[in-house]
Amino acid sequence: MNKSSARIRRALSLRFSAAMLLLAIASTVGFVTALSLNQRERHRAEAIAMVSSQRALSQRIALLTSRLDQDREPERLREELHAAIARMRRQHDVLTLGASADVDLTRFLSPIQGLYLQGYLPFDRQVRTFLERAETVSAAEPGSDAWQSAALDRYLVVGMGTDALPQSHALIVQVMQADAEAALTKGRWVDGLLWLSALGLIGAIAIFIFGPMGRRVADSIDNIATAEARARQAARSADAERKAKGAFLHAAGHELKTPLNALIGFADIIRQENVSDKADEALQEMQFASDHLLGLIDAILDAHRAEEGTLTLNEEAFCVAEPLEAASRITEGLCRRKGLGLEACIDVPTTSMVFGDAVRLRQICLNLLDNAVKFTEAGSVGFEASVAETEGVLTLSILVTDTGMGIPAARQSAVFERYAASEDAVARGVGGLGIGLSTTKTLVGLMGGEIALRSEEGAGTEVSVTIPLAKVVPAAPALEAPERDGPIRVLIVDDNAPNRMVAEAMVKIAGGEAVLGCDGVEAVEAANADWFDLILMDISMPRMDGIEATAIIREDGPNMTTPIIAVTAHVAREEVPDLLDQGFDEVIHKPIRKDLIADAMMRWTGPGAAPLRRTA
Amino acid sequence: MIGILLSLLALAAPAGTDLPEEAAAPVPPGPIRVAGSSTVAPFALVVASSADGHAVVSQTGTTAGLAALCAEGQPVAFAGASRQVRPEEVTRCAEGSVATLVELELGLDGIVLVQGEKQRELSLTAHDLYRAVARTVPLGDGNCRLVPNRVRNWRDVRAALPDRPIMVLGPPQGSATREALIELAVRTGARAEPCLAALEREDEPAFLDSLRLRDDGAWVDTGGSDGAAAYALTRMPDAIGIFSFVHALKQEGLETLSFDGVHPTAATVADGRYTLVRRAYLYTTAGQLTRDPRVMRMVGAFRDPALVGPGGVLTAMGLVAGEEAGRARLIDTATGEDTPLRR
């Protein structure tokens, strides 16, 4: 989580909390207001009920009074009358605020005091006079003098208790109900205001709390989208750049290899001539330099392919000992030139045939050995190889040791990183591109193998590699080939004149006879005109390329079944893996060597020439 | 003063048969007791206090006051009335051992419509009042069937009236003011309905029955307390009240409404332009008069032009002095015959 994201999270959390707090406050205010209004109305209802009760009591008193002289149990009636009078007086005291009324009731009783107290003969006075008269009546025994003198009182108690007092109390109730309705209207306004306030609060929260937050999040999303778009654009640019770089490297590699092919070939051929020892030595140095340059070109291209993820392996049958011995031979030269010893022990049967990429295997060994030589100033370089077979799979173990300066522990994990080894090499005063080991690790990985490094500073380095390889099971022996009359006839097709000359010379050295063609058209004409034992076909040529020419040759003519070997300077082996599916029998890569040509001629035209198949 | 006494002695003579019996009754102890109309009650208080200083006034309404005057033991000395005593009431007095009633005419009193002073003007006619407060009204459109009055808003009574709920706080049953209002306003208003005018001619009892007031909340009986009713009007601004002119003048925060286009004033009440006017009376019995000197003194006071005449104390209180103010008569309860008294 970066700082910006943490800040946004903090702000969001803070704003969310603030919004929740405000809503909680609003909700509490609403609840308390509603509760308070509810309580108020409950007290108002109590007050109204009390006034209504007065109305009933006055009627009760009137009724009891009218029955006093008629009832058989006047005492019971008088008691009831007393109780009703007492209750009505008590409540009247409360209603006129004469007694200690409940504070909550007082709120509703205060506004109606005018009903009790206003006028020249206030209603309060009427009620009290009524109660006094009722008491006078209740105290008199029917038939007594007091009873007689209370005749008006009885009359008035009955009259007022039946009509005037209930009516006036009803009027008071009506006024209180009008007050209640007004309060209800006010309550609705309060409710409305609360509702509007809540809406306002929610709006304010939305505008002032979540609005800015939303904008911020939207800005962040925009920024992310912009960054993504930039990244995509950059990726597209980088991709285009990488592709351009790749195209350039391919082209450059092809262009460099073509003259290099001629140089190496000619050096090879000239050395076959009888030259002086000095000249031979010079030619050998020239070959070493050329090989080195070739190796560098391949290393650069491989590093680029590894970076692109387009590095792939060839899949062909080969004798596992060959690339190991080749690497050993080359290293031997390197060691000799540097005054180092090479302790090579290749414990691999020369009959062990496997499927895989022999060139890449040699490259792995050479890279490791080259590195060992490079970082070793004195002593020797060791190279051990062995195989172990398990269920048709050969596990090749390679161990490269040196007595060089070693690698500090802190740098050991970085040696397989691209360009890291370069810095290391420069730091230690040796040259190098710094891509060999990383490419090696990639190749080992592609082969399904493992690579490990053990080093001690000042004591040397040990690199071990294990690679599983599918074993080749030889097919049934081919029928015995017819005896041959004369030299092996080879059609060489290449648009580059020096390369044609080199190939021709090598075919001759191997005891063959060459016919030359400079493009596909000439190749087809030649193949239609005569029979050949072997055709070496360049791929990239003007007018008609090697693939098209091969397809035509395979269609008809005397060379329909003649082995055709693709000879290509195409730097990418993976560009031509399907050449085998397009009519070619083998692919060899430039620069061509006399051994390579001789070997191919032997394999495809010799008595042991037979197709190979892979183990399951 | 002597003249009054002589007159009273003179008027006692025709009822001589019952005078000895009534005279034998003891003078009731305590203050002079007055019952009856709330309109007359304040005048009775003033006069009693000026004549004797000890009077208890009970606002029972005219009917109850007259009944109390003739009740057994004659518990009250005076009954205030906002109308004249009715023949059946006279008969009941005869049954209650009262042989002679003494009637004093006090003056004119208006019946006024009032409302809270902050309300919009509401100018009503008799017909408006009828349509608003009658319990039943003709169905309309030529149909004379009486149906319950469902009108709830003055605007539905007459389109020119304001949008305002109908609520009339008026005097209860037994009040002479209520009876006068029905007689003078509701009955007049009902006559404006052709159906009811015809009904009055053909079947008067049915017509009078149609003048009963609503009991569905549009009309509210206020009981006997004008003060409470007046205060209620200030708390219920939509309501209008029915008061006697005398009481209306005393109430604060209220304003009187014009009726049939005439605003109630002492002048319009006196000259008859304002039509809701009735007379106020005071009744006593010949027995009380001869038995209790205080009663005689009060009667004398009520006939004194200085009190009831123009510019008198009672007119200052709101009573309008009519030509007949101070006039008195004796009513023989047995025969119903009356004998005017000289001043």
PDB file of N, CA, C and O in Angstrom, chain A residues 207-269:
ATOM      1  N   ILE A 207     -22.704  16.019  -0.051  1.00  0.00           N
ATOM      2  CA  ILE A 207     -21.986  17.074  -0.770  1.00  0.00           C
ATOM      3  C   ILE A 207     -20.618  17.345  -0.149  1.00  0.00           C
ATOM      4  O   ILE A 207     -19.610  17.414  -0.847  1.00  0.00           O
ATOM      5  N   PHE A 208     -20.633  17.478   1.195  1.00  0.00           N
ATOM      6  CA  PHE A 208     -19.402  17.941   1.839  1.00  0.00           C
ATOM      7  C   PHE A 208     -18.494  16.812   2.337  1.00  0.00           C
ATOM      8  O   PHE A 208     -17.328  17.039   2.608  1.00  0.00           O
ATOM      9  N   ILE A 209     -19.066  15.638   2.506  1.00  0.00           N
ATOM     10  CA  ILE A 209     -18.214  14.551   3.013  1.00  0.00           C
ATOM     11  C   ILE A 209     -17.896  13.539   1.919  1.00  0.00           C
ATOM     12  O   ILE A 209     -16.750  13.290   1.601  1.00  0.00           O
ATOM     13  N   PHE A 210     -18.977  13.008   1.309  1.00  0.00           N
ATOM     14  CA  PHE A 210     -18.709  11.966   0.327  1.00  0.00           C
ATOM     15  C   PHE A 210     -18.422  12.533  -1.060  1.00  0.00           C
ATOM     16  O   PHE A 210     -17.772  11.873  -1.865  1.00  0.00           O
ATOM     17  N   GLY A 211     -18.941  13.777  -1.308  1.00  0.00           N
ATOM     18  CA  GLY A 211     -18.682  14.387  -2.616  1.00  0.00           C
ATOM     19  C   GLY A 211     -17.190  14.509  -2.890  1.00  0.00           C
ATOM     20  O   GLY A 211     -16.682  13.962  -3.875  1.00  0.00           O
ATOM     21  N   PRO A 212     -16.454  15.244  -1.988  1.00  0.00           N
ATOM     22  CA  PRO A 212     -15.004  15.377  -2.200  1.00  0.00           C
ATOM     23  C   PRO A 212     -14.314  14.020  -2.245  1.00  0.00           C
ATOM     24  O   PRO A 212     -13.388  13.808  -3.031  1.00  0.00           O
ATOM     25  N   MET A 213     -14.816  13.102  -1.384  1.00  0.00           N
ATOM     26  CA  MET A 213     -14.206  11.766  -1.358  1.00  0.00           C
ATOM     27  C   MET A 213     -14.387  11.092  -2.706  1.00  0.00           C
ATOM     28  O   MET A 213     -13.452  10.496  -3.265  1.00  0.00           O
ATOM     29  N   GLY A 214     -15.640  11.220  -3.214  1.00  0.00           N
ATOM     30  CA  GLY A 214     -15.945  10.615  -4.505  1.00  0.00           C
ATOM     31  C   GLY A 214     -15.065  11.198  -5.594  1.00  0.00           C
ATOM     32  O   GLY A 214     -14.542  10.472  -6.443  1.00  0.00           O
ATOM     33  N   ARG A 215     -14.914  12.565  -5.539  1.00  0.00           N
ATOM     34  CA  ARG A 215     -14.072  13.209  -6.558  1.00  0.00           C
ATOM     35  C   ARG A 215     -12.634  12.703  -6.462  1.00  0.00           C
ATOM     36  O   ARG A 215     -11.981  12.458  -7.465  1.00  0.00           O
ATOM     37  N   ARG A 216     -12.217  12.542  -5.184  1.00  0.00           N
ATOM     38  CA  ARG A 216     -10.843  12.091  -4.981  1.00  0.00           C
ATOM     39  C   ARG A 216     -10.655  10.671  -5.529  1.00  0.00           C
ATOM     40  O   ARG A 216      -9.670  10.372  -6.202  1.00  0.00           O
ATOM     41  N   VAL A 217     -11.641   9.836  -5.203  1.00  0.00           N
ATOM     42  CA  VAL A 217     -11.563   8.457  -5.701  1.00  0.00           C
ATOM     43  C   VAL A 217     -11.612   8.468  -7.228  1.00  0.00           C
ATOM     44  O   VAL A 217     -10.856   7.744  -7.891  1.00  0.00           O
ATOM     45  N   ALA A 218     -12.540   9.339  -7.776  1.00  0.00           N
ATOM     46  CA  ALA A 218     -12.644   9.410  -9.235  1.00  0.00           C
ATOM     47  C   ALA A 218     -11.319   9.873  -9.841  1.00  0.00           C
ATOM     48  O   ALA A 218     -10.863   9.328 -10.852  1.00  0.00           O
ATOM     49  N   ASP A 219     -10.707  10.886  -9.161  1.00  0.00           N
ATOM     50  CA  ASP A 219      -9.399  11.374  -9.644  1.00  0.00           C
ATOM     51  C   ASP A 219      -8.376  10.234  -9.625  1.00  0.00           C
ATOM     52  O   ASP A 219      -7.593  10.065 -10.558  1.00  0.00           O
ATOM     53  N   SER A 220      -8.422   9.478  -8.503  1.00  0.00           N
ATOM     54  CA  SER A 220      -7.468   8.381  -8.381  1.00  0.00           C
ATOM     55  C   SER A 220      -7.683   7.372  -9.495  1.00  0.00           C
ATOM     56  O   SER A 220      -6.731   6.876 -10.101  1.00  0.00           O
ATOM     57  N   ILE A 221      -8.993   7.083  -9.737  1.00  0.00           N
ATOM     58  CA  ILE A 221      -9.298   6.114 -10.797  1.00  0.00           C
ATOM     59  C   ILE A 221      -8.812   6.660 -12.142  1.00  0.00           C
ATOM     60  O   ILE A 221      -8.224   5.934 -12.946  1.00  0.00           O
ATOM     61  N   ASP A 222      -9.066   7.988 -12.352  1.00  0.00           N
ATOM     62  CA  ASP A 222      -8.593   8.611 -13.597  1.00  0.00           C
ATOM     63  C   ASP A 222      -7.072   8.480 -13.711  1.00  0.00           C
ATOM     64  O   ASP A 222      -6.542   8.159 -14.773  1.00  0.00           O
ATOM     65  N   ASN A 223      -6.417   8.769 -12.566  1.00  0.00           N
ATOM     66  CA  ASN A 223      -4.948   8.690 -12.571  1.00  0.00           C
ATOM     67  C   ASN A 223      -4.485   7.281 -12.904  1.00  0.00           C
ATOM     68  O   ASN A 223      -3.542   7.086 -13.671  1.00  0.00           O
ATOM     69  N   ILE A 224      -5.205   6.306 -12.272  1.00  0.00           N
ATOM     70  CA  ILE A 224      -4.833   4.913 -12.528  1.00  0.00           C
ATOM     71  C   ILE A 224      -5.033   4.602 -14.009  1.00  0.00           C
ATOM     72  O   ILE A 224      -4.180   3.982 -14.662  1.00  0.00           O
ATOM     73  N   ALA A 225      -6.216   5.085 -14.530  1.00  0.00           N
ATOM     74  CA  ALA A 225      -6.513   4.810 -15.942  1.00  0.00           C
ATOM     75  C   ALA A 225      -5.458   5.455 -16.840  1.00  0.00           C
ATOM     76  O   ALA A 225      -4.980   4.838 -17.802  1.00  0.00           O
ATOM     77  N   THR A 226      -5.088   6.714 -16.473  1.00  0.00           N
ATOM     78  CA  THR A 226      -4.076   7.417 -17.271  1.00  0.00           C
ATOM     79  C   THR A 226      -2.742   6.668 -17.214  1.00  0.00           C
ATOM     80  O   THR A 226      -2.081   6.457 -18.233  1.00  0.00           O
ATOM     81  N   ALA A 227      -2.414   6.255 -15.967  1.00  0.00           N
ATOM     82  CA  ALA A 227      -1.144   5.540 -15.793  1.00  0.00           C
ATOM     83  C   ALA A 227      -1.159   4.237 -16.583  1.00  0.00           C
ATOM     84  O   ALA A 227      -0.167   3.858 -17.211  1.00  0.00           O
ATOM     85  N   GLU A 228      -2.349   3.574 -16.545  1.00  0.00           N
ATOM     86  CA  GLU A 228      -2.465   2.319 -17.281  1.00  0.00           C
ATOM     87  C   GLU A 228      -2.292   2.567 -18.777  1.00  0.00           C
ATOM     88  O   GLU A 228      -1.590   1.812 -19.470  1.00  0.00           O
ATOM     89  N   ALA A 229      -2.974   3.662 -19.236  1.00  0.00           N
ATOM     90  CA  ALA A 229      -2.875   3.982 -20.665  1.00  0.00           C
ATOM     91  C   ALA A 229      -1.422   4.273 -21.038  1.00  0.00           C
ATOM     92  O   ALA A 229      -0.918   3.801 -22.068  1.00  0.00           O
ATOM     93  N   ARG A 230      -0.747   5.035 -20.153  1.00  0.00           N
ATOM     94  CA  ARG A 230       0.666   5.357 -20.419  1.00  0.00           C
ATOM     95  C   ARG A 230       1.503   4.082 -20.442  1.00  0.00           C
ATOM     96  O   ARG A 230       2.379   3.898 -21.283  1.00  0.00           O
ATOM     97  N   ALA A 231       1.172   3.223 -19.412  1.00  0.00           N
ATOM     98  CA  ALA A 231       1.951   1.988 -19.321  1.00  0.00           C
ATOM     99  C   ALA A 231       1.744   1.148 -20.579  1.00  0.00           C
ATOM    100  O   ALA A 231       2.686   0.565 -21.115  1.00  0.00           O
ATOM    101  N   ARG A 232       0.435   1.119 -21.017  1.00  0.00           N
ATOM    102  CA  ARG A 232       0.151   0.339 -22.231  1.00  0.00           C
ATOM    103  C   ARG A 232       0.895   0.922 -23.424  1.00  0.00           C
ATOM    104  O   ARG A 232       1.481   0.203 -24.237  1.00  0.00           O
ATOM    105  N   GLN A 233       0.849   2.271 -23.479  1.00  0.00           N
ATOM    106  CA  GLN A 233       1.527   2.949 -24.584  1.00  0.00           C
ATOM    107  C   GLN A 233       3.029   2.646 -24.535  1.00  0.00           C
ATOM    108  O   GLN A 233       3.660   2.329 -25.548  1.00  0.00           O
ATOM    109  N   ALA A 234       3.554   2.733 -23.275  1.00  0.00           N
ATOM    110  CA  ALA A 234       4.983   2.467 -23.102  1.00  0.00           C
ATOM    111  C   ALA A 234       5.301   1.031 -23.475  1.00  0.00           C
ATOM    112  O   ALA A 234       6.312   0.734 -24.109  1.00  0.00           O
ATOM    113  N   ALA A 235       4.348   0.128 -23.046  1.00  0.00           N
ATOM    114  CA  ALA A 235       4.571  -1.283 -23.356  1.00  0.00           C
ATOM    115  C   ALA A 235       4.551  -1.490 -24.873  1.00  0.00           C
ATOM    116  O   ALA A 235       5.366  -2.245 -25.414  1.00  0.00           O
ATOM    117  N   ARG A 236       3.579  -0.789 -25.524  1.00  0.00           N
ATOM    118  CA  ARG A 236       3.508  -0.915 -26.991  1.00  0.00           C
ATOM    119  C   ARG A 236       4.789  -0.398 -27.630  1.00  0.00           C
ATOM    120  O   ARG A 236       5.351  -1.025 -28.524  1.00  0.00           O
ATOM    121  N   SER A 237       5.248   0.777 -27.087  1.00  0.00           N
ATOM    122  CA  SER A 237       6.468   1.364 -27.627  1.00  0.00           C
ATOM    123  C   SER A 237       7.640   0.417 -27.394  1.00  0.00           C
ATOM    124  O   SER A 237       8.448   0.153 -28.293  1.00  0.00           O
ATOM    125  N   ALA A 238       7.673  -0.112 -26.128  1.00  0.00           N
ATOM    126  CA  ALA A 238       8.777  -0.997 -25.789  1.00  0.00           C
ATOM    127  C   ALA A 238       8.736  -2.248 -26.656  1.00  0.00           C
ATOM    128  O   ALA A 238       9.769  -2.745 -27.112  1.00  0.00           O
ATOM    129  N   ASP A 239       7.489  -2.739 -26.866  1.00  0.00           N
ATOM    130  CA  ASP A 239       7.335  -3.934 -27.675  1.00  0.00           C
ATOM    131  C   ASP A 239       7.819  -3.670 -29.101  1.00  0.00           C
ATOM    132  O   ASP A 239       8.565  -4.471 -29.679  1.00  0.00           O
ATOM    133  N   ALA A 240       7.363  -2.488 -29.595  1.00  0.00           N
ATOM    134  CA  ALA A 240       7.764  -2.130 -30.963  1.00  0.00           C
ATOM    135  C   ALA A 240       9.284  -1.971 -31.035  1.00  0.00           C
ATOM    136  O   ALA A 240       9.941  -2.432 -31.973  1.00  0.00           O
ATOM    137  N   GLU A 241       9.795  -1.367 -29.958  1.00  0.00           N
ATOM    138  CA  GLU A 241      11.242  -1.137 -29.907  1.00  0.00           C
ATOM    139  C   GLU A 241      11.996  -2.479 -29.873  1.00  0.00           C
ATOM    140  O   GLU A 241      12.994  -2.679 -30.563  1.00  0.00           O
ATOM    141  N   ARG A 242      11.393  -3.389 -29.032  1.00  0.00           N
ATOM    142  CA  ARG A 242      12.043  -4.682 -28.906  1.00  0.00           C
ATOM    143  C   ARG A 242      11.998  -5.442 -30.242  1.00  0.00           C
ATOM    144  O   ARG A 242      12.968  -6.073 -30.659  1.00  0.00           O
ATOM    145  N   LYS A 243      10.811  -5.299 -30.884  1.00  0.00           N
ATOM    146  CA  LYS A 243      10.687  -5.984 -32.169  1.00  0.00           C
ATOM    147  C   LYS A 243      11.662  -5.404 -33.195  1.00  0.00           C
ATOM    148  O   LYS A 243      12.291  -6.141 -33.968  1.00  0.00           O
ATOM    149  N   ALA A 244      11.761  -4.065 -33.151  1.00  0.00           N
ATOM    150  CA  ALA A 244      12.688  -3.407 -34.082  1.00  0.00           C
ATOM    151  C   ALA A 244      14.118  -3.857 -33.793  1.00  0.00           C
ATOM    152  O   ALA A 244      14.904  -4.154 -34.705  1.00  0.00           O
ATOM    153  N   LYS A 245      14.368  -3.913 -32.452  1.00  0.00           N
ATOM    154  CA  LYS A 245      15.715  -4.338 -32.055  1.00  0.00           C
ATOM    155  C   LYS A 245      15.966  -5.771 -32.526  1.00  0.00           C
ATOM    156  O   LYS A 245      17.040  -6.106 -33.069  1.00  0.00           O
ATOM    157  N   GLY A 246      14.928  -6.617 -32.319  1.00  0.00           N
ATOM    158  CA  GLY A 246      15.054  -8.009 -32.735  1.00  0.00           C
ATOM    159  C   GLY A 246      15.302  -8.112 -34.239  1.00  0.00           C
ATOM    160  O   GLY A 246      16.175  -8.858 -34.682  1.00  0.00           O
ATOM    161  N   ALA A 247      14.483  -7.328 -34.988  1.00  0.00           N
ATOM    162  CA  ALA A 247      14.609  -7.362 -36.449  1.00  0.00           C
ATOM    163  C   ALA A 247      16.014  -6.924 -36.852  1.00  0.00           C
ATOM    164  O   ALA A 247      16.652  -7.529 -37.732  1.00  0.00           O
ATOM    165  N   PHE A 248      16.465  -5.876 -36.147  1.00  0.00           N
ATOM    166  CA  PHE A 248      17.809  -5.378 -36.447  1.00  0.00           C
ATOM    167  C   PHE A 248      18.866  -6.438 -36.159  1.00  0.00           C
ATOM    168  O   PHE A 248      19.756  -6.715 -36.963  1.00  0.00           O
ATOM    169  N   LEU A 249      18.707  -7.080 -34.965  1.00  0.00           N
ATOM    170  CA  LEU A 249      19.684  -8.089 -34.575  1.00  0.00           C
ATOM    171  C   LEU A 249      19.674  -9.281 -35.542  1.00  0.00           C
ATOM    172  O   LEU A 249      20.727  -9.808 -35.910  1.00  0.00           O
ATOM    173  N   HIS A 250      18.449  -9.659 -35.957  1.00  0.00           N
ATOM    174  CA  HIS A 250      18.358 -10.763 -36.913  1.00  0.00           C
ATOM    175  C   HIS A 250      19.094 -10.413 -38.204  1.00  0.00           C
ATOM    176  O   HIS A 250      19.899 -11.192 -38.718  1.00  0.00           O
ATOM    177  N   ALA A 251      18.759  -9.226 -38.676  1.00  0.00           N
ATOM    178  CA  ALA A 251      19.356  -8.803 -39.943  1.00  0.00           C
ATOM    179  C   ALA A 251      20.885  -8.688 -39.817  1.00  0.00           C
ATOM    180  O   ALA A 251      21.645  -9.191 -40.643  1.00  0.00           O
ATOM    181  N   ALA A 252      21.288  -8.034 -38.682  1.00  0.00           N
ATOM    182  CA  ALA A 252      22.721  -7.827 -38.463  1.00  0.00           C
ATOM    183  C   ALA A 252      23.440  -9.174 -38.342  1.00  0.00           C
ATOM    184  O   ALA A 252      24.522  -9.389 -38.911  1.00  0.00           O
ATOM    185  N   GLY A 253      22.819 -10.098 -37.610  1.00  0.00           N
ATOM    186  CA  GLY A 253      23.415 -11.416 -37.430  1.00  0.00           C
ATOM    187  C   GLY A 253      23.594 -12.118 -38.769  1.00  0.00           C
ATOM    188  O   GLY A 253      24.659 -12.676 -39.062  1.00  0.00           O
ATOM    189  N   HIS A 254      22.512 -12.049 -39.587  1.00  0.00           N
ATOM    190  CA  HIS A 254      22.571 -12.693 -40.890  1.00  0.00           C
ATOM    191  C   HIS A 254      23.665 -12.083 -41.750  1.00  0.00           C
ATOM    192  O   HIS A 254      24.472 -12.791 -42.367  1.00  0.00           O
ATOM    193  N   GLU A 255      23.705 -10.758 -41.723  1.00  0.00           N
ATOM    194  CA  GLU A 255      24.681 -10.052 -42.548  1.00  0.00           C
ATOM    195  C   GLU A 255      26.111 -10.311 -42.062  1.00  0.00           C
ATOM    196  O   GLU A 255      27.040 -10.391 -42.860  1.00  0.00           O
ATOM    197  N   LEU A 256      26.292 -10.437 -40.757  1.00  0.00           N
ATOM    198  CA  LEU A 256      27.644 -10.683 -40.226  1.00  0.00           C
ATOM    199  C   LEU A 256      28.073 -12.124 -40.481  1.00  0.00           C
ATOM    200  O   LEU A 256      29.241 -12.406 -40.777  1.00  0.00           O
ATOM    201  N   LYS A 257      27.070 -13.008 -40.359  1.00  0.00           N
ATOM    202  CA  LYS A 257      27.441 -14.417 -40.462  1.00  0.00           C
ATOM    203  C   LYS A 257      27.839 -14.836 -41.885  1.00  0.00           C
ATOM    204  O   LYS A 257      28.664 -15.736 -42.081  1.00  0.00           O
ATOM    205  N   THR A 258      27.171 -14.199 -42.847  1.00  0.00           N
ATOM    206  CA  THR A 258      27.447 -14.584 -44.238  1.00  0.00           C
ATOM    207  C   THR A 258      28.933 -14.407 -44.607  1.00  0.00           C
ATOM    208  O   THR A 258      29.573 -15.359 -45.041  1.00  0.00           O
ATOM    209  N   PRO A 259      29.533 -13.199 -44.403  1.00  0.00           N
ATOM    210  CA  PRO A 259      30.969 -13.083 -44.684  1.00  0.00           C
ATOM    211  C   PRO A 259      31.825 -13.921 -43.739  1.00  0.00           C
ATOM    212  O   PRO A 259      32.868 -14.452 -44.116  1.00  0.00           O
ATOM    213  N   LEU A 260      31.313 -14.061 -42.479  1.00  0.00           N
ATOM    214  CA  LEU A 260      32.073 -14.837 -41.518  1.00  0.00           C
ATOM    215  C   LEU A 260      32.154 -16.296 -41.955  1.00  0.00           C
ATOM    216  O   LEU A 260      33.176 -16.971 -41.797  1.00  0.00           O
ATOM    217  N   ASN A 261      31.048 -16.740 -42.521  1.00  0.00           N
ATOM    218  CA  ASN A 261      30.990 -18.097 -43.051  1.00  0.00           C
ATOM    219  C   ASN A 261      32.121 -18.305 -44.081  1.00  0.00           C
ATOM    220  O   ASN A 261      32.840 -19.301 -44.058  1.00  0.00           O
ATOM    221  N   ALA A 262      32.238 -17.295 -44.944  1.00  0.00           N
ATOM    222  CA  ALA A 262      33.264 -17.387 -45.995  1.00  0.00           C
ATOM    223  C   ALA A 262      34.661 -17.379 -45.382  1.00  0.00           C
ATOM    224  O   ALA A 262      35.529 -18.185 -45.750  1.00  0.00           O
ATOM    225  N   LEU A 263      34.859 -16.493 -44.402  1.00  0.00           N
ATOM    226  CA  LEU A 263      36.179 -16.382 -43.760  1.00  0.00           C
ATOM    227  C   LEU A 263      36.589 -17.705 -43.142  1.00  0.00           C
ATOM    228  O   LEU A 263      37.680 -18.225 -43.366  1.00  0.00           O
ATOM    229  N   ILE A 264      35.654 -18.249 -42.357  1.00  0.00           N
ATOM    230  CA  ILE A 264      35.977 -19.491 -41.641  1.00  0.00           C
ATOM    231  C   ILE A 264      36.207 -20.625 -42.641  1.00  0.00           C
ATOM    232  O   ILE A 264      37.153 -21.412 -42.540  1.00  0.00           O
ATOM    233  N   GLY A 265      35.284 -20.669 -43.619  1.00  0.00           N
ATOM    234  CA  GLY A 265      35.388 -21.732 -44.618  1.00  0.00           C
ATOM    235  C   GLY A 265      36.724 -21.684 -45.355  1.00  0.00           C
ATOM    236  O   GLY A 265      37.422 -22.687 -45.498  1.00  0.00           O
ATOM    237  N   PHE A 266      37.052 -20.460 -45.834  1.00  0.00           N
ATOM    238  CA  PHE A 266      38.309 -20.323 -46.575  1.00  0.00           C
ATOM    239  C   PHE A 266      39.508 -20.683 -45.707  1.00  0.00           C
ATOM    240  O   PHE A 266      40.432 -21.351 -46.160  1.00  0.00           O
ATOM    241  N   ALA A 267      39.494 -20.257 -44.454  1.00  0.00           N
ATOM    242  CA  ALA A 267      40.610 -20.587 -43.557  1.00  0.00           C
ATOM    243  C   ALA A 267      40.737 -22.099 -43.433  1.00  0.00           C
ATOM    244  O   ALA A 267      41.834 -22.658 -43.471  1.00  0.00           O
ATOM    245  N   ASP A 268      39.562 -22.747 -43.352  1.00  0.00           N
ATOM    246  CA  ASP A 268      39.533 -24.189 -43.237  1.00  0.00           C
ATOM    247  C   ASP A 268      40.146 -24.854 -44.475  1.00  0.00           C
ATOM    248  O   ASP A 268      40.972 -25.763 -44.379  1.00  0.00           O
ATOM    249  N   ILE A 269      39.707 -24.287 -45.601  1.00  0.00           N
ATOM    250  CA  ILE A 269      40.164 -24.877 -46.879  1.00  0.00           C
ATOM    251  C   ILE A 269      41.657 -24.645 -47.075  1.00  0.00           C
ATOM    252  O   ILE A 269      42.415 -25.557 -47.423  1.00  0.00           O
TER     253      ILE A 269
END
